[in-house]
Amino acid sequence: MRSSSESDRLAVRGLCAAAAALTLVGCASGNGDDAGMPDTLPRTSTAAQPGAFVGECGSLTDGEVYERAGMSGLTPVSRNGIKCRWEADGGARYVMFTWYRGSPIDRERSVAQGIGHEVHDLDIAGHRGFSSQNEGFCEVAVATGADFVHWLVRYGVGVTPSDPCAAPTALVDLTLKKAK
């Protein structure tokens, strides 16, 4: 004689098996709604191609960042696979790298435009992108497949060079040269 708990377990297993069978039958049968649809439509979507591998901090060394940023007193404050930051003057001036994996660059561009930054299209080494600037800073972003890389330089109040986008453009260019 079986105990009630053993009988309950068998009943639950049977119900689970029946539910699984019905689910499979339901998935396999059509309801006729697509009867007029041509068979030439794609049944799967194509995933966007991943971008180039750029490595930690865009594959740049601290020395390369300091040289291209042209900013004295920088020290690294954060470093990981997708975001790095170097600061000076307690964070009033900084350089930041970000690697956006599987994220649309146009969304970042829209944000920059939406907050009133001066935005310009650009192409670096065959990669489309944009620069965005406002008083005291410039950011440059370029697409690589479904990803994009982004460098931002904040110069601080009253110390912006005549071409504030020269440094982040040089950083992006070197990142792309080192990408795999």
mmCIF file with all atom_site columns, C-alpha atoms in Angstrom:
data_model
loop_
_atom_site.group_PDB
_atom_site.id
_atom_site.type_symbol
_atom_site.label_atom_id
_atom_site.label_alt_id
_atom_site.label_comp_id
_atom_site.label_asym_id
_atom_site.label_entity_id
_atom_site.label_seq_id
_atom_site.pdbx_PDB_ins_code
_atom_site.Cartn_x
_atom_site.Cartn_y
_atom_site.Cartn_z
_atom_site.occupancy
_atom_site.B_iso_or_equiv
_atom_site.pdbx_formal_charge
_atom_site.auth_seq_id
_atom_site.auth_comp_id
_atom_site.auth_asym_id
_atom_site.auth_atom_id
_atom_site.pdbx_PDB_model_num
ATOM 1   C CA . MET A 1 1   ? 0.000  0.000  0.000   1.00 0.00 ? 1   MET A CA 1
ATOM 2   C CA . ARG A 1 2   ? 1.270  3.415  -0.921  1.00 0.00 ? 2   ARG A CA 1
ATOM 3   C CA . SER A 1 3   ? 1.340  6.344  1.450   1.00 0.00 ? 3   SER A CA 1
ATOM 4   C CA . SER A 1 4   ? -0.689 9.428  0.598   1.00 0.00 ? 4   SER A CA 1
ATOM 5   C CA . SER A 1 5   ? 2.445  11.514 0.124   1.00 0.00 ? 5   SER A CA 1
ATOM 6   C CA . GLU A 1 6   ? 3.807  8.978  -2.380  1.00 0.00 ? 6   GLU A CA 1
ATOM 7   C CA . SER A 1 7   ? 0.477  8.999  -4.224  1.00 0.00 ? 7   SER A CA 1
ATOM 8   C CA . ASP A 1 8   ? 0.519  12.801 -4.236  1.00 0.00 ? 8   ASP A CA 1
ATOM 9   C CA . ARG A 1 9   ? 4.013  12.831 -5.715  1.00 0.00 ? 9   ARG A CA 1
ATOM 10  C CA . LEU A 1 10  ? 2.976  10.404 -8.458  1.00 0.00 ? 10  LEU A CA 1
ATOM 11  C CA . ALA A 1 11  ? -0.094 12.506 -9.224  1.00 0.00 ? 11  ALA A CA 1
ATOM 12  C CA . VAL A 1 12  ? 1.985  15.689 -9.447  1.00 0.00 ? 12  VAL A CA 1
ATOM 13  C CA . ARG A 1 13  ? 4.505  13.965 -11.741 1.00 0.00 ? 13  ARG A CA 1
ATOM 14  C CA . GLY A 1 14  ? 1.661  12.768 -13.962 1.00 0.00 ? 14  GLY A CA 1
ATOM 15  C CA . LEU A 1 15  ? 0.149  16.236 -14.146 1.00 0.00 ? 15  LEU A CA 1
ATOM 16  C CA . CYS A 1 16  ? 3.534  17.757 -14.983 1.00 0.00 ? 16  CYS A CA 1
ATOM 17  C CA . ALA A 1 17  ? 4.094  15.205 -17.748 1.00 0.00 ? 17  ALA A CA 1
ATOM 18  C CA . ALA A 1 18  ? 0.624  15.866 -19.170 1.00 0.00 ? 18  ALA A CA 1
ATOM 19  C CA . ALA A 1 19  ? 1.155  19.634 -19.053 1.00 0.00 ? 19  ALA A CA 1
ATOM 20  C CA . ALA A 1 20  ? 4.509  19.301 -20.812 1.00 0.00 ? 20  ALA A CA 1
ATOM 21  C CA . ALA A 1 21  ? 2.957  17.101 -23.514 1.00 0.00 ? 21  ALA A CA 1
ATOM 22  C CA . LEU A 1 22  ? 0.128  19.577 -24.082 1.00 0.00 ? 22  LEU A CA 1
ATOM 23  C CA . THR A 1 23  ? 2.571  22.458 -24.296 1.00 0.00 ? 23  THR A CA 1
ATOM 24  C CA . LEU A 1 24  ? 4.622  20.647 -26.929 1.00 0.00 ? 24  LEU A CA 1
ATOM 25  C CA . VAL A 1 25  ? 1.504  19.776 -28.924 1.00 0.00 ? 25  VAL A CA 1
ATOM 26  C CA . GLY A 1 26  ? 0.316  23.390 -28.702 1.00 0.00 ? 26  GLY A CA 1
ATOM 27  C CA . CYS A 1 27  ? 3.665  24.702 -29.906 1.00 0.00 ? 27  CYS A CA 1
ATOM 28  C CA . ALA A 1 28  ? 3.736  22.284 -32.817 1.00 0.00 ? 28  ALA A CA 1
ATOM 29  C CA . SER A 1 29  ? 0.244  22.981 -34.089 1.00 0.00 ? 29  SER A CA 1
ATOM 30  C CA . GLY A 1 30  ? -0.640 26.122 -36.011 1.00 0.00 ? 30  GLY A CA 1
ATOM 31  C CA . ASN A 1 31  ? -3.847 28.085 -35.701 1.00 0.00 ? 31  ASN A CA 1
ATOM 32  C CA . GLY A 1 32  ? -4.084 28.957 -39.383 1.00 0.00 ? 32  GLY A CA 1
ATOM 33  C CA . ASP A 1 33  ? -3.456 32.683 -38.866 1.00 0.00 ? 33  ASP A CA 1
ATOM 34  C CA . ASP A 1 34  ? -0.390 32.618 -41.138 1.00 0.00 ? 34  ASP A CA 1
ATOM 35  C CA . ALA A 1 35  ? -2.078 30.761 -44.008 1.00 0.00 ? 35  ALA A CA 1
ATOM 36  C CA . GLY A 1 36  ? -1.739 33.699 -46.413 1.00 0.00 ? 36  GLY A CA 1
ATOM 37  C CA . MET A 1 37  ? 1.840  34.617 -45.475 1.00 0.00 ? 37  MET A CA 1
ATOM 38  C CA . PRO A 1 38  ? 4.574  33.836 -47.978 1.00 0.00 ? 38  PRO A CA 1
ATOM 39  C CA . ASP A 1 39  ? 7.205  31.312 -46.944 1.00 0.00 ? 39  ASP A CA 1
ATOM 40  C CA . THR A 1 40  ? 10.003 33.704 -47.977 1.00 0.00 ? 40  THR A CA 1
ATOM 41  C CA . LEU A 1 41  ? 9.806  35.787 -44.802 1.00 0.00 ? 41  LEU A CA 1
ATOM 42  C CA . PRO A 1 42  ? 12.752 35.271 -42.475 1.00 0.00 ? 42  PRO A CA 1
ATOM 43  C CA . ARG A 1 43  ? 11.902 33.170 -39.455 1.00 0.00 ? 43  ARG A CA 1
ATOM 44  C CA . THR A 1 44  ? 14.843 34.311 -37.333 1.00 0.00 ? 44  THR A CA 1
ATOM 45  C CA . SER A 1 45  ? 16.378 37.686 -36.661 1.00 0.00 ? 45  SER A CA 1
ATOM 46  C CA . THR A 1 46  ? 20.023 38.387 -37.319 1.00 0.00 ? 46  THR A CA 1
ATOM 47  C CA . ALA A 1 47  ? 21.971 39.575 -34.310 1.00 0.00 ? 47  ALA A CA 1
ATOM 48  C CA . ALA A 1 48  ? 24.125 42.645 -34.756 1.00 0.00 ? 48  ALA A CA 1
ATOM 49  C CA . GLN A 1 49  ? 27.799 41.873 -35.123 1.00 0.00 ? 49  GLN A CA 1
ATOM 50  C CA . PRO A 1 50  ? 29.846 42.455 -31.992 1.00 0.00 ? 50  PRO A CA 1
ATOM 51  C CA . GLY A 1 51  ? 32.390 45.217 -32.178 1.00 0.00 ? 51  GLY A CA 1
ATOM 52  C CA . ALA A 1 52  ? 36.120 45.057 -31.925 1.00 0.00 ? 52  ALA A CA 1
ATOM 53  C CA . PHE A 1 53  ? 37.687 43.902 -28.677 1.00 0.00 ? 53  PHE A CA 1
ATOM 54  C CA . VAL A 1 54  ? 39.306 46.950 -27.110 1.00 0.00 ? 54  VAL A CA 1
ATOM 55  C CA . GLY A 1 55  ? 40.452 45.617 -23.754 1.00 0.00 ? 55  GLY A CA 1
ATOM 56  C CA . GLU A 1 56  ? 40.583 47.309 -20.383 1.00 0.00 ? 56  GLU A CA 1
ATOM 57  C CA . CYS A 1 57  ? 40.726 51.112 -20.609 1.00 0.00 ? 57  CYS A CA 1
ATOM 58  C CA . GLY A 1 58  ? 40.582 50.955 -24.396 1.00 0.00 ? 58  GLY A CA 1
ATOM 59  C CA . SER A 1 59  ? 43.866 48.987 -24.353 1.00 0.00 ? 59  SER A CA 1
ATOM 60  C CA . LEU A 1 60  ? 45.711 52.186 -23.400 1.00 0.00 ? 60  LEU A CA 1
ATOM 61  C CA . THR A 1 61  ? 48.306 52.527 -20.684 1.00 0.00 ? 61  THR A CA 1
ATOM 62  C CA . ASP A 1 62  ? 48.122 55.309 -18.105 1.00 0.00 ? 62  ASP A CA 1
ATOM 63  C CA . GLY A 1 63  ? 51.091 56.973 -19.833 1.00 0.00 ? 63  GLY A CA 1
ATOM 64  C CA . GLU A 1 64  ? 49.304 56.961 -23.204 1.00 0.00 ? 64  GLU A CA 1
ATOM 65  C CA . VAL A 1 65  ? 46.219 58.506 -21.597 1.00 0.00 ? 65  VAL A CA 1
ATOM 66  C CA . TYR A 1 66  ? 48.277 61.216 -19.837 1.00 0.00 ? 66  TYR A CA 1
ATOM 67  C CA . GLU A 1 67  ? 50.156 62.050 -23.034 1.00 0.00 ? 67  GLU A CA 1
ATOM 68  C CA . ARG A 1 68  ? 47.082 62.343 -25.260 1.00 0.00 ? 68  ARG A CA 1
ATOM 69  C CA . ALA A 1 69  ? 44.919 64.100 -22.669 1.00 0.00 ? 69  ALA A CA 1
ATOM 70  C CA . GLY A 1 70  ? 47.569 66.768 -22.197 1.00 0.00 ? 70  GLY A CA 1
ATOM 71  C CA . MET A 1 71  ? 46.455 67.236 -18.623 1.00 0.00 ? 71  MET A CA 1
ATOM 72  C CA . SER A 1 72  ? 48.846 67.292 -15.665 1.00 0.00 ? 72  SER A CA 1
ATOM 73  C CA . GLY A 1 73  ? 48.177 65.637 -12.329 1.00 0.00 ? 73  GLY A CA 1
ATOM 74  C CA . LEU A 1 74  ? 45.965 62.780 -13.544 1.00 0.00 ? 74  LEU A CA 1
ATOM 75  C CA . THR A 1 75  ? 45.817 59.625 -11.463 1.00 0.00 ? 75  THR A CA 1
ATOM 76  C CA . PRO A 1 76  ? 43.767 56.472 -12.104 1.00 0.00 ? 76  PRO A CA 1
ATOM 77  C CA . VAL A 1 77  ? 40.728 56.161 -9.822  1.00 0.00 ? 77  VAL A CA 1
ATOM 78  C CA . SER A 1 78  ? 38.762 53.314 -11.432 1.00 0.00 ? 78  SER A CA 1
ATOM 79  C CA . ARG A 1 79  ? 39.636 50.585 -13.873 1.00 0.00 ? 79  ARG A CA 1
ATOM 80  C CA . ASN A 1 80  ? 37.641 47.652 -15.189 1.00 0.00 ? 80  ASN A CA 1
ATOM 81  C CA . GLY A 1 81  ? 36.688 45.977 -18.453 1.00 0.00 ? 81  GLY A CA 1
ATOM 82  C CA . ILE A 1 82  ? 34.149 48.585 -19.525 1.00 0.00 ? 82  ILE A CA 1
ATOM 83  C CA . LYS A 1 83  ? 34.958 51.835 -17.738 1.00 0.00 ? 83  LYS A CA 1
ATOM 84  C CA . CYS A 1 84  ? 38.105 53.628 -16.592 1.00 0.00 ? 84  CYS A CA 1
ATOM 85  C CA . ARG A 1 85  ? 38.610 57.064 -15.079 1.00 0.00 ? 85  ARG A CA 1
ATOM 86  C CA . TRP A 1 86  ? 41.618 59.237 -14.321 1.00 0.00 ? 86  TRP A CA 1
ATOM 87  C CA . GLU A 1 87  ? 41.182 62.372 -12.187 1.00 0.00 ? 87  GLU A CA 1
ATOM 88  C CA . ALA A 1 88  ? 43.026 65.521 -11.195 1.00 0.00 ? 88  ALA A CA 1
ATOM 89  C CA . ASP A 1 89  ? 42.146 68.241 -8.684  1.00 0.00 ? 89  ASP A CA 1
ATOM 90  C CA . GLY A 1 90  ? 39.792 66.024 -6.698  1.00 0.00 ? 90  GLY A CA 1
ATOM 91  C CA . GLY A 1 91  ? 37.743 65.111 -9.771  1.00 0.00 ? 91  GLY A CA 1
ATOM 92  C CA . ALA A 1 92  ? 37.252 68.650 -11.106 1.00 0.00 ? 92  ALA A CA 1
ATOM 93  C CA . ARG A 1 93  ? 39.265 67.564 -14.163 1.00 0.00 ? 93  ARG A CA 1
ATOM 94  C CA . TYR A 1 94  ? 39.114 64.021 -15.514 1.00 0.00 ? 94  TYR A CA 1
ATOM 95  C CA . VAL A 1 95  ? 39.424 61.638 -18.446 1.00 0.00 ? 95  VAL A CA 1
ATOM 96  C CA . MET A 1 96  ? 37.000 58.749 -18.793 1.00 0.00 ? 96  MET A CA 1
ATOM 97  C CA . PHE A 1 97  ? 36.812 55.744 -21.111 1.00 0.00 ? 97  PHE A CA 1
ATOM 98  C CA . THR A 1 98  ? 33.644 53.694 -21.533 1.00 0.00 ? 98  THR A CA 1
ATOM 99  C CA . TRP A 1 99  ? 33.040 50.649 -23.735 1.00 0.00 ? 99  TRP A CA 1
ATOM 100 C CA . TYR A 1 100 ? 29.341 50.224 -24.527 1.00 0.00 ? 100 TYR A CA 1
ATOM 101 C CA . ARG A 1 101 ? 28.708 46.598 -25.519 1.00 0.00 ? 101 ARG A CA 1
ATOM 102 C CA . GLY A 1 102 ? 25.595 45.977 -27.619 1.00 0.00 ? 102 GLY A CA 1
ATOM 103 C CA . SER A 1 103 ? 24.331 49.507 -27.115 1.00 0.00 ? 103 SER A CA 1
ATOM 104 C CA . PRO A 1 104 ? 23.253 51.838 -29.916 1.00 0.00 ? 104 PRO A CA 1
ATOM 105 C CA . ILE A 1 105 ? 25.542 54.842 -30.366 1.00 0.00 ? 105 ILE A CA 1
ATOM 106 C CA . ASP A 1 106 ? 22.631 56.931 -31.649 1.00 0.00 ? 106 ASP A CA 1
ATOM 107 C CA . ARG A 1 107 ? 21.000 56.789 -28.217 1.00 0.00 ? 107 ARG A CA 1
ATOM 108 C CA . GLU A 1 108 ? 24.102 58.382 -26.662 1.00 0.00 ? 108 GLU A CA 1
ATOM 109 C CA . ARG A 1 109 ? 24.129 60.991 -29.405 1.00 0.00 ? 109 ARG A CA 1
ATOM 110 C CA . SER A 1 110 ? 20.438 61.787 -28.748 1.00 0.00 ? 110 SER A CA 1
ATOM 111 C CA . VAL A 1 111 ? 21.177 62.301 -25.057 1.00 0.00 ? 111 VAL A CA 1
ATOM 112 C CA . ALA A 1 112 ? 23.966 64.767 -25.891 1.00 0.00 ? 112 ALA A CA 1
ATOM 113 C CA . GLN A 1 113 ? 21.701 66.682 -28.264 1.00 0.00 ? 113 GLN A CA 1
ATOM 114 C CA . GLY A 1 114 ? 18.826 66.603 -25.792 1.00 0.00 ? 114 GLY A CA 1
ATOM 115 C CA . ILE A 1 115 ? 20.841 68.335 -23.089 1.00 0.00 ? 115 ILE A CA 1
ATOM 116 C CA . GLY A 1 116 ? 22.000 71.057 -25.452 1.00 0.00 ? 116 GLY A CA 1
ATOM 117 C CA . HIS A 1 117 ? 25.537 70.002 -26.323 1.00 0.00 ? 117 HIS A CA 1
ATOM 118 C CA . GLU A 1 118 ? 27.133 70.956 -29.617 1.00 0.00 ? 118 GLU A CA 1
ATOM 119 C CA . VAL A 1 119 ? 27.167 67.670 -31.562 1.00 0.00 ? 119 VAL A CA 1
ATOM 120 C CA . HIS A 1 120 ? 29.109 66.911 -34.760 1.00 0.00 ? 120 HIS A CA 1
ATOM 121 C CA . ASP A 1 121 ? 29.303 63.803 -36.963 1.00 0.00 ? 121 ASP A CA 1
ATOM 122 C CA . LEU A 1 122 ? 32.735 62.322 -37.436 1.00 0.00 ? 122 LEU A CA 1
ATOM 123 C CA . ASP A 1 123 ? 34.559 59.375 -38.911 1.00 0.00 ? 123 ASP A CA 1
ATOM 124 C CA . ILE A 1 124 ? 37.721 57.976 -37.357 1.00 0.00 ? 124 ILE A CA 1
ATOM 125 C CA . ALA A 1 125 ? 39.545 55.185 -39.168 1.00 0.00 ? 125 ALA A CA 1
ATOM 126 C CA . GLY A 1 126 ? 36.348 54.215 -40.991 1.00 0.00 ? 126 GLY A CA 1
ATOM 127 C CA . HIS A 1 127 ? 34.183 54.170 -37.847 1.00 0.00 ? 127 HIS A CA 1
ATOM 128 C CA . ARG A 1 128 ? 31.229 56.531 -37.750 1.00 0.00 ? 128 ARG A CA 1
ATOM 129 C CA . GLY A 1 129 ? 30.628 58.470 -34.603 1.00 0.00 ? 129 GLY A CA 1
ATOM 130 C CA . PHE A 1 130 ? 30.136 61.881 -33.093 1.00 0.00 ? 130 PHE A CA 1
ATOM 131 C CA . SER A 1 131 ? 31.720 64.467 -30.880 1.00 0.00 ? 131 SER A CA 1
ATOM 132 C CA . SER A 1 132 ? 29.792 66.376 -28.260 1.00 0.00 ? 132 SER A CA 1
ATOM 133 C CA . GLN A 1 133 ? 31.050 69.396 -26.438 1.00 0.00 ? 133 GLN A CA 1
ATOM 134 C CA . ASN A 1 134 ? 29.991 72.039 -24.020 1.00 0.00 ? 134 ASN A CA 1
ATOM 135 C CA . GLU A 1 135 ? 31.941 74.453 -21.887 1.00 0.00 ? 135 GLU A CA 1
ATOM 136 C CA . GLY A 1 136 ? 34.927 72.705 -20.340 1.00 0.00 ? 136 GLY A CA 1
ATOM 137 C CA . PHE A 1 137 ? 34.622 69.274 -21.931 1.00 0.00 ? 137 PHE A CA 1
ATOM 138 C CA . CYS A 1 138 ? 34.407 67.164 -25.068 1.00 0.00 ? 138 CYS A CA 1
ATOM 139 C CA . GLU A 1 139 ? 33.360 63.560 -25.606 1.00 0.00 ? 139 GLU A CA 1
ATOM 140 C CA . VAL A 1 140 ? 34.013 61.447 -28.692 1.00 0.00 ? 140 VAL A CA 1
ATOM 141 C CA . ALA A 1 141 ? 32.239 58.165 -29.459 1.00 0.00 ? 141 ALA A CA 1
ATOM 142 C CA . VAL A 1 142 ? 32.654 55.813 -32.424 1.00 0.00 ? 142 VAL A CA 1
ATOM 143 C CA . ALA A 1 143 ? 30.790 52.647 -33.364 1.00 0.00 ? 143 ALA A CA 1
ATOM 144 C CA . THR A 1 144 ? 32.451 49.270 -33.804 1.00 0.00 ? 144 THR A CA 1
ATOM 145 C CA . GLY A 1 145 ? 29.796 46.793 -34.904 1.00 0.00 ? 145 GLY A CA 1
ATOM 146 C CA . ALA A 1 146 ? 26.996 46.700 -32.319 1.00 0.00 ? 146 ALA A CA 1
ATOM 147 C CA . ASP A 1 147 ? 29.277 48.338 -29.739 1.00 0.00 ? 147 ASP A CA 1
ATOM 148 C CA . PHE A 1 148 ? 30.845 51.746 -29.354 1.00 0.00 ? 148 PHE A CA 1
ATOM 149 C CA . VAL A 1 149 ? 33.777 53.241 -27.521 1.00 0.00 ? 149 VAL A CA 1
ATOM 150 C CA . HIS A 1 150 ? 33.585 56.585 -25.782 1.00 0.00 ? 150 HIS A CA 1
ATOM 151 C CA . TRP A 1 151 ? 36.252 58.943 -24.425 1.00 0.00 ? 151 TRP A CA 1
ATOM 152 C CA . LEU A 1 152 ? 35.395 62.056 -22.433 1.00 0.00 ? 152 LEU A CA 1
ATOM 153 C CA . VAL A 1 153 ? 37.774 64.766 -21.278 1.00 0.00 ? 153 VAL A CA 1
ATOM 154 C CA . ARG A 1 154 ? 36.624 67.349 -18.722 1.00 0.00 ? 154 ARG A CA 1
ATOM 155 C CA . TYR A 1 155 ? 39.103 70.195 -18.579 1.00 0.00 ? 155 TYR A CA 1
ATOM 156 C CA . GLY A 1 156 ? 37.596 72.174 -15.749 1.00 0.00 ? 156 GLY A CA 1
ATOM 157 C CA . VAL A 1 157 ? 36.467 75.763 -15.626 1.00 0.00 ? 157 VAL A CA 1
ATOM 158 C CA . GLY A 1 158 ? 38.581 78.276 -17.540 1.00 0.00 ? 158 GLY A CA 1
ATOM 159 C CA . VAL A 1 159 ? 41.213 75.841 -18.855 1.00 0.00 ? 159 VAL A CA 1
ATOM 160 C CA . THR A 1 160 ? 39.617 74.492 -22.044 1.00 0.00 ? 160 THR A CA 1
ATOM 161 C CA . PRO A 1 161 ? 42.084 74.299 -24.955 1.00 0.00 ? 161 PRO A CA 1
ATOM 162 C CA . SER A 1 162 ? 41.285 75.918 -28.310 1.00 0.00 ? 162 SER A CA 1
ATOM 163 C CA . ASP A 1 163 ? 40.282 72.489 -29.696 1.00 0.00 ? 163 ASP A CA 1
ATOM 164 C CA . PRO A 1 164 ? 38.659 70.644 -26.781 1.00 0.00 ? 164 PRO A CA 1
ATOM 165 C CA . CYS A 1 165 ? 37.953 67.569 -28.933 1.00 0.00 ? 165 CYS A CA 1
ATOM 166 C CA . ALA A 1 166 ? 41.580 67.008 -30.000 1.00 0.00 ? 166 ALA A CA 1
ATOM 167 C CA . ALA A 1 167 ? 42.428 64.948 -26.888 1.00 0.00 ? 167 ALA A CA 1
ATOM 168 C CA . PRO A 1 168 ? 39.410 62.601 -26.879 1.00 0.00 ? 168 PRO A CA 1
ATOM 169 C CA . THR A 1 169 ? 39.757 62.179 -30.655 1.00 0.00 ? 169 THR A CA 1
ATOM 170 C CA . ALA A 1 170 ? 43.407 61.144 -30.201 1.00 0.00 ? 170 ALA A CA 1
ATOM 171 C CA . LEU A 1 171 ? 42.370 58.711 -27.445 1.00 0.00 ? 171 LEU A CA 1
ATOM 172 C CA . VAL A 1 172 ? 39.674 57.133 -29.659 1.00 0.00 ? 172 VAL A CA 1
ATOM 173 C CA . ASP A 1 173 ? 42.105 56.906 -32.577 1.00 0.00 ? 173 ASP A CA 1
ATOM 174 C CA . LEU A 1 174 ? 44.702 55.055 -30.491 1.00 0.00 ? 174 LEU A CA 1
ATOM 175 C CA . THR A 1 175 ? 42.023 52.758 -29.028 1.00 0.00 ? 175 THR A CA 1
ATOM 176 C CA . LEU A 1 176 ? 40.893 51.813 -32.545 1.00 0.00 ? 176 LEU A CA 1
ATOM 177 C CA . LYS A 1 177 ? 44.504 51.167 -33.619 1.00 0.00 ? 177 LYS A CA 1
ATOM 178 C CA . LYS A 1 178 ? 44.952 48.766 -30.690 1.00 0.00 ? 178 LYS A CA 1
ATOM 179 C CA . ALA A 1 179 ? 41.556 47.046 -31.103 1.00 0.00 ? 179 ALA A CA 1
ATOM 180 C CA . LYS A 1 180 ? 41.509 43.356 -32.030 1.00 0.00 ? 180 LYS A CA 1
#
